[in-house]
Structure formats: structure tokens, C-alpha cells
């Protein structure tokens, strides 16, 4: 049976603390609302609800430090803006029947609701690939309901404006490519797999992606110290694509006979030139889409490589 938080020492202390502040927080009145009258925001769909038990234990120990923020709807119910994880911890784990909330007027404009929900999430959630993919998906659905028919560039700009600070068009474009990944694959970032690494799974179908994710999760769960490299993940993608248990064929091509560039810088610019030339040859819509997809993936890889190189430079400086 769930413990009645209100009767626990931590609960009594939290209640006194709230009373001492005259039931005020940030100029807003805190009221206790029936838990069964509060509904999750549709805009929260797809976002992970992790570590609920741990959050409940924290609330039970030190009290609720921040009330929920809800919209008051005309039918007498309330819609959460901020506090979905806290709500679940308080009601499903701790068994609270009423929860402290700050009420706000329900705006009819979906754009306002989206922005306020996004602002709350940016402050309280881990801004990983799953977060951005879901925020972009909801923004795109709103644009579609508006009848938006602009170009891809205009759509990305609109989504960036809807999400506000911390979501530049470049960032939206990068994470938008990850929307083709199943949630199970996106969740693999908890094992240290970067977006650039996970992107290799876009070539798989939904069921194949889920199978791949389970394979990775099994490996990492069996050995908590195990790390999956980008090369290993790519090989696992190839194995799933070809059939479970089948390993990707070894590269048996003859090495190129052309003379290699002399210096490291020459090699980099040679590869860059070949890459850009191939992209420039795109003529059909299908080829252009493929080129854009390649650029998006390459941009993610560059971001990760820049981070690695800068970290290595910092380590070299410390050693000196």
C-alpha cells in the first residue's frame, strides 16, 4: 500500500513550509487540486517518464519543492503544463489524492500552449535526441493543422521559432533526421551512443530497429562497463539488415592505385572535395533528398568529431 505522504514527517514539514509562504510562489497562488481531475498534456506524448520511483523517494524525503503548473479548462478538468513526472510519482507511487498546483488560464491558441509546454520542458528535462525529436514532431503536427505548405527550409525556420531559444534552425535540421528512428533506438543514448552513431540505424525498418535496440541493450545490461563504438554499432546494423547472426561481409576490394595526397591536410581536403563533388551531381529530387540526408548525417558526425578533438586538446594542455 502506498504511504500517505501528507502524514509523513517530510510531508508535514513541506506543508508547513508552504503555509509559511502564505501559499504563494512567484506571485502565484498554490492550490490543492484533485489528482483525478488532472490530465497529461497531449504535447507530452512520446517524452520518456524515467526514474519515477527515484523521484517519488525524493519527494517523500524532502517534500515537493515545486508545485505542478496546470491549465484550468472550462469543463472543470485541468491539463498539465509542467510536472508530468512529479504528478506520476505523487499519484501512482505515493498515492496522493490531491496535489499542489499553480493554475493558469487555458489558452485556446495551440501555438501558445505548445510554446509554454516547450519552455517548461526545456527547463526541466534532459535535452537529448528523444526530447528534440518529439518536440519537432509535435510542432510539425501543429503546422500541418494550420495548413502550412511552405518549403522544407521555411518549415524548419517555423519550428525553430515555435521552440524558442536553444533551438536554432541548424539544430532542428540535425535532429529532424533522427525522427526516422524508433524510440527504442533513440533511448540507446543512455549507454553513451551519440546521435551521429545512432543515425546509422535509419537504413533499417521499424521492426529491425527495435531488434537492433534490444541487441544493444542486452549487451550493455549484461556488462555495465561495456561501451559500443560507432564501428561496432554500424556492424550490428549491417548484421540486422542481413539477418540475425549474419556478419557483414569483409571488404575484399583492391586498394586504390592512385597516388595518395602527401600531407594530412592534403588528405582531408581531397576527401572533402570528392564528397562535395558527389553531392553537387545530384539532379533528381530523389538524389537531392539523399544528398541532404547525407549532409545531415555528416554534420552530426562533424559535431561529435569536433568535440572529441577539442577534448583531446584540453587533455594535452593539462599534461603539459
PDB file of N, CA and C in Angstrom, residues 4-58:
ATOM      1  N   UNK A   4       0.894   7.402   2.838  1.00  0.00           N
ATOM      2  CA  UNK A   4       0.244   8.712   2.781  1.00  0.00           C
ATOM      3  C   UNK A   4       1.297   9.766   3.098  1.00  0.00           C
ATOM      4  N   UNK A   5       1.764  10.442   2.057  1.00  0.00           N
ATOM      5  CA  UNK A   5       2.843  11.419   2.211  1.00  0.00           C
ATOM      6  C   UNK A   5       2.459  12.525   3.182  1.00  0.00           C
ATOM      7  N   UNK A   6       1.197  12.925   3.168  1.00  0.00           N
ATOM      8  CA  UNK A   6       0.770  14.064   3.991  1.00  0.00           C
ATOM      9  C   UNK A   6       0.966  13.797   5.474  1.00  0.00           C
ATOM     10  N   UNK A   7       1.017  12.487   5.883  1.00  0.00           N
ATOM     11  CA  UNK A   7       1.166  12.140   7.299  1.00  0.00           C
ATOM     12  C   UNK A   7       2.620  11.874   7.682  1.00  0.00           C
ATOM     13  N   UNK A   8       3.499  11.830   6.697  1.00  0.00           N
ATOM     14  CA  UNK A   8       4.915  11.580   6.977  1.00  0.00           C
ATOM     15  C   UNK A   8       5.570  12.850   7.504  1.00  0.00           C
ATOM     16  N   UNK A   9       6.689  12.729   8.251  1.00  0.00           N
ATOM     17  CA  UNK A   9       7.391  13.924   8.746  1.00  0.00           C
ATOM     18  C   UNK A   9       7.786  14.873   7.623  1.00  0.00           C
ATOM     19  N   UNK A  10       8.290  14.316   6.516  1.00  0.00           N
ATOM     20  CA  UNK A  10       8.686  15.164   5.391  1.00  0.00           C
ATOM     21  C   UNK A  10       7.480  15.883   4.809  1.00  0.00           C
ATOM     22  N   UNK A  11       6.340  15.173   4.774  1.00  0.00           N
ATOM     23  CA  UNK A  11       5.133  15.779   4.242  1.00  0.00           C
ATOM     24  C   UNK A  11       4.635  16.917   5.115  1.00  0.00           C
ATOM     25  N   UNK A  12       4.705  16.714   6.451  1.00  0.00           N
ATOM     26  CA  UNK A  12       4.269  17.756   7.374  1.00  0.00           C
ATOM     27  C   UNK A  12       5.172  18.980   7.295  1.00  0.00           C
ATOM     28  N   UNK A  13       6.476  18.740   7.138  1.00  0.00           N
ATOM     29  CA  UNK A  13       7.411  19.854   7.002  1.00  0.00           C
ATOM     30  C   UNK A  13       7.153  20.627   5.712  1.00  0.00           C
ATOM     31  N   UNK A  14       6.881  19.895   4.631  1.00  0.00           N
ATOM     32  CA  UNK A  14       6.607  20.551   3.358  1.00  0.00           C
ATOM     33  C   UNK A  14       5.343  21.403   3.451  1.00  0.00           C
ATOM     34  N   UNK A  15       4.327  20.867   4.164  1.00  0.00           N
ATOM     35  CA  UNK A  15       3.069  21.611   4.298  1.00  0.00           C
ATOM     36  C   UNK A  15       3.281  22.893   5.104  1.00  0.00           C
ATOM     37  N   UNK A  16       4.064  22.804   6.173  1.00  0.00           N
ATOM     38  CA  UNK A  16       4.347  23.991   6.982  1.00  0.00           C
ATOM     39  C   UNK A  16       5.111  25.026   6.167  1.00  0.00           C
ATOM     40  N   UNK A  17       6.051  24.542   5.351  1.00  0.00           N
ATOM     41  CA  UNK A  17       6.845  25.449   4.536  1.00  0.00           C
ATOM     42  C   UNK A  17       5.951  26.199   3.560  1.00  0.00           C
ATOM     43  N   UNK A  18       4.976  25.504   2.999  1.00  0.00           N
ATOM     44  CA  UNK A  18       4.054  26.137   2.062  1.00  0.00           C
ATOM     45  C   UNK A  18       3.145  27.138   2.781  1.00  0.00           C
ATOM     46  N   UNK A  19       2.722  26.793   4.015  1.00  0.00           N
ATOM     47  CA  UNK A  19       1.861  27.699   4.765  1.00  0.00           C
ATOM     48  C   UNK A  19       2.613  28.964   5.160  1.00  0.00           C
ATOM     49  N   UNK A  20       3.882  28.826   5.507  1.00  0.00           N
ATOM     50  CA  UNK A  20       4.693  29.973   5.935  1.00  0.00           C
ATOM     51  C   UNK A  20       4.893  30.977   4.805  1.00  0.00           C
ATOM     52  N   UNK A  21       4.796  30.509   3.595  1.00  0.00           N
ATOM     53  CA  UNK A  21       4.939  31.418   2.455  1.00  0.00           C
ATOM     54  C   UNK A  21       3.587  31.951   1.995  1.00  0.00           C
ATOM     55  N   UNK A  22       2.548  31.795   2.875  1.00  0.00           N
ATOM     56  CA  UNK A  22       1.199  32.291   2.575  1.00  0.00           C
ATOM     57  C   UNK A  22       0.667  31.708   1.274  1.00  0.00           C
ATOM     58  N   UNK A  23       1.025  30.439   1.077  1.00  0.00           N
ATOM     59  CA  UNK A  23       0.540  29.730  -0.112  1.00  0.00           C
ATOM     60  C   UNK A  23       0.895  30.472  -1.390  1.00  0.00           C
ATOM     61  N   UNK A  24       2.032  31.138  -1.401  1.00  0.00           N
ATOM     62  CA  UNK A  24       2.449  31.890  -2.589  1.00  0.00           C
ATOM     63  C   UNK A  24       3.768  31.352  -3.117  1.00  0.00           C
ATOM     64  N   UNK A  25       3.943  31.373  -4.411  1.00  0.00           N
ATOM     65  CA  UNK A  25       5.221  31.049  -5.024  1.00  0.00           C
ATOM     66  C   UNK A  25       5.316  31.836  -6.316  1.00  0.00           C
ATOM     67  N   UNK A  26       6.311  32.705  -6.394  1.00  0.00           N
ATOM     68  CA  UNK A  26       6.483  33.501  -7.594  1.00  0.00           C
ATOM     69  C   UNK A  26       5.284  34.365  -7.890  1.00  0.00           C
ATOM     70  N   UNK A  27       4.552  34.780  -6.856  1.00  0.00           N
ATOM     71  CA  UNK A  27       3.394  35.631  -7.063  1.00  0.00           C
ATOM     72  C   UNK A  27       2.141  34.865  -7.449  1.00  0.00           C
ATOM     73  N   UNK A  28       2.237  33.538  -7.577  1.00  0.00           N
ATOM     74  CA  UNK A  28       1.093  32.719  -7.963  1.00  0.00           C
ATOM     75  C   UNK A  28       0.571  31.950  -6.750  1.00  0.00           C
ATOM     76  N   UNK A  29      -0.736  31.807  -6.652  1.00  0.00           N
ATOM     77  CA  UNK A  29      -1.342  31.079  -5.541  1.00  0.00           C
ATOM     78  C   UNK A  29      -1.234  29.583  -5.793  1.00  0.00           C
ATOM     79  N   UNK A  30      -0.806  28.852  -4.751  1.00  0.00           N
ATOM     80  CA  UNK A  30      -0.725  27.395  -4.838  1.00  0.00           C
ATOM     81  C   UNK A  30      -1.997  26.813  -4.234  1.00  0.00           C
ATOM     82  N   UNK A  31      -2.670  25.962  -4.997  1.00  0.00           N
ATOM     83  CA  UNK A  31      -3.896  25.327  -4.525  1.00  0.00           C
ATOM     84  C   UNK A  31      -3.764  23.823  -4.660  1.00  0.00           C
ATOM     85  N   UNK A  32      -4.511  23.107  -3.815  1.00  0.00           N
ATOM     86  CA  UNK A  32      -4.511  21.651  -3.906  1.00  0.00           C
ATOM     87  C   UNK A  32      -5.689  21.226  -4.778  1.00  0.00           C
ATOM     88  N   UNK A  33      -5.382  20.461  -5.821  1.00  0.00           N
ATOM     89  CA  UNK A  33      -6.413  20.017  -6.761  1.00  0.00           C
ATOM     90  C   UNK A  33      -6.559  18.499  -6.724  1.00  0.00           C
ATOM     91  N   UNK A  34      -7.780  17.998  -6.979  1.00  0.00           N
ATOM     92  CA  UNK A  34      -7.976  16.544  -7.029  1.00  0.00           C
ATOM     93  C   UNK A  34      -7.121  15.928  -8.134  1.00  0.00           C
ATOM     94  N   UNK A  35      -6.365  14.918  -7.788  1.00  0.00           N
ATOM     95  CA  UNK A  35      -5.454  14.287  -8.756  1.00  0.00           C
ATOM     96  C   UNK A  35      -6.206  13.702  -9.939  1.00  0.00           C
ATOM     97  N   UNK A  36      -7.428  13.194  -9.695  1.00  0.00           N
ATOM     98  CA  UNK A  36      -8.167  12.551 -10.779  1.00  0.00           C
ATOM     99  C   UNK A  36      -8.801  13.556 -11.745  1.00  0.00           C
ATOM    100  N   UNK A  37      -8.647  14.846 -11.464  1.00  0.00           N
ATOM    101  CA  UNK A  37      -9.154  15.877 -12.376  1.00  0.00           C
ATOM    102  C   UNK A  37      -8.042  16.434 -13.273  1.00  0.00           C
ATOM    103  N   UNK A  38      -6.829  15.923 -13.086  1.00  0.00           N
ATOM    104  CA  UNK A  38      -5.677  16.430 -13.834  1.00  0.00           C
ATOM    105  C   UNK A  38      -5.300  15.441 -14.936  1.00  0.00           C
ATOM    106  N   UNK A  39      -5.140  15.952 -16.135  1.00  0.00           N
ATOM    107  CA  UNK A  39      -4.797  15.106 -17.287  1.00  0.00           C
ATOM    108  C   UNK A  39      -3.434  15.515 -17.850  1.00  0.00           C
ATOM    109  N   UNK A  40      -2.758  14.554 -18.450  1.00  0.00           N
ATOM    110  CA  UNK A  40      -1.473  14.840 -19.098  1.00  0.00           C
ATOM    111  C   UNK A  40      -1.704  15.679 -20.351  1.00  0.00           C
ATOM    112  N   UNK A  41      -0.718  16.475 -20.699  1.00  0.00           N
ATOM    113  CA  UNK A  41      -0.807  17.264 -21.930  1.00  0.00           C
ATOM    114  C   UNK A  41      -0.572  16.369 -23.136  1.00  0.00           C
ATOM    115  N   UNK A  42      -1.394  16.512 -24.183  1.00  0.00           N
ATOM    116  CA  UNK A  42      -1.135  15.753 -25.413  1.00  0.00           C
ATOM    117  C   UNK A  42       0.250  16.055 -25.987  1.00  0.00           C
ATOM    118  N   UNK A  43       0.776  17.232 -25.673  1.00  0.00           N
ATOM    119  CA  UNK A  43       2.090  17.626 -26.169  1.00  0.00           C
ATOM    120  C   UNK A  43       3.215  16.900 -25.448  1.00  0.00           C
ATOM    121  N   UNK A  44       2.875  16.171 -24.377  1.00  0.00           N
ATOM    122  CA  UNK A  44       3.893  15.424 -23.648  1.00  0.00           C
ATOM    123  C   UNK A  44       4.033  14.000 -24.176  1.00  0.00           C
ATOM    124  N   UNK A  45       3.161  13.618 -25.085  1.00  0.00           N
ATOM    125  CA  UNK A  45       3.185  12.257 -25.635  1.00  0.00           C
ATOM    126  C   UNK A  45       4.523  11.993 -26.323  1.00  0.00           C
ATOM    127  N   UNK A  46       5.112  10.859 -25.986  1.00  0.00           N
ATOM    128  CA  UNK A  46       6.382  10.478 -26.600  1.00  0.00           C
ATOM    129  C   UNK A  46       7.590  10.781 -25.750  1.00  0.00           C
ATOM    130  N   UNK A  47       7.451  11.689 -24.785  1.00  0.00           N
ATOM    131  CA  UNK A  47       8.579  12.021 -23.915  1.00  0.00           C
ATOM    132  C   UNK A  47       8.716  10.959 -22.821  1.00  0.00           C
ATOM    133  N   UNK A  48       9.938  10.537 -22.524  1.00  0.00           N
ATOM    134  CA  UNK A  48      10.137   9.462 -21.538  1.00  0.00           C
ATOM    135  C   UNK A  48       9.735   9.897 -20.141  1.00  0.00           C
ATOM    136  N   UNK A  49       9.272   8.935 -19.365  1.00  0.00           N
ATOM    137  CA  UNK A  49       8.881   9.185 -17.978  1.00  0.00           C
ATOM    138  C   UNK A  49       9.759   8.315 -17.080  1.00  0.00           C
ATOM    139  N   UNK A  50      11.054   8.584 -17.105  1.00  0.00           N
ATOM    140  CA  UNK A  50      12.011   7.727 -16.424  1.00  0.00           C
ATOM    141  C   UNK A  50      12.198   8.131 -14.965  1.00  0.00           C
ATOM    142  N   UNK A  51      12.725   7.168 -14.171  1.00  0.00           N
ATOM    143  CA  UNK A  51      13.120   7.385 -12.777  1.00  0.00           C
ATOM    144  C   UNK A  51      11.983   7.917 -11.913  1.00  0.00           C
ATOM    145  N   UNK A  52      10.793   7.382 -12.114  1.00  0.00           N
ATOM    146  CA  UNK A  52       9.639   7.817 -11.323  1.00  0.00           C
ATOM    147  C   UNK A  52       9.775   7.385  -9.870  1.00  0.00           C
ATOM    148  N   UNK A  53      10.242   6.151  -9.643  1.00  0.00           N
ATOM    149  CA  UNK A  53      10.394   5.656  -8.270  1.00  0.00           C
ATOM    150  C   UNK A  53      11.414   6.494  -7.495  1.00  0.00           C
ATOM    151  N   UNK A  54      12.522   6.842  -8.163  1.00  0.00           N
ATOM    152  CA  UNK A  54      13.546   7.651  -7.509  1.00  0.00           C
ATOM    153  C   UNK A  54      13.013   9.040  -7.172  1.00  0.00           C
ATOM    154  N   UNK A  55      12.231   9.601  -8.094  1.00  0.00           N
ATOM    155  CA  UNK A  55      11.648  10.918  -7.857  1.00  0.00           C
ATOM    156  C   UNK A  55      10.662  10.861  -6.696  1.00  0.00           C
ATOM    157  N   UNK A  56       9.874   9.784  -6.643  1.00  0.00           N
ATOM    158  CA  UNK A  56       8.916   9.629  -5.550  1.00  0.00           C
ATOM    159  C   UNK A  56       9.629   9.542  -4.207  1.00  0.00           C
ATOM    160  N   UNK A  57      10.739   8.816  -4.172  1.00  0.00           N
ATOM    161  CA  UNK A  57      11.504   8.684  -2.931  1.00  0.00           C
ATOM    162  C   UNK A  57      12.047  10.039  -2.486  1.00  0.00           C
ATOM    163  N   UNK A  58      12.478  10.851  -3.456  1.00  0.00           N
ATOM    164  CA  UNK A  58      12.985  12.185  -3.139  1.00  0.00           C
ATOM    165  C   UNK A  58      11.877  13.071  -2.586  1.00  0.00           C
TER     166      UNK A  58
END
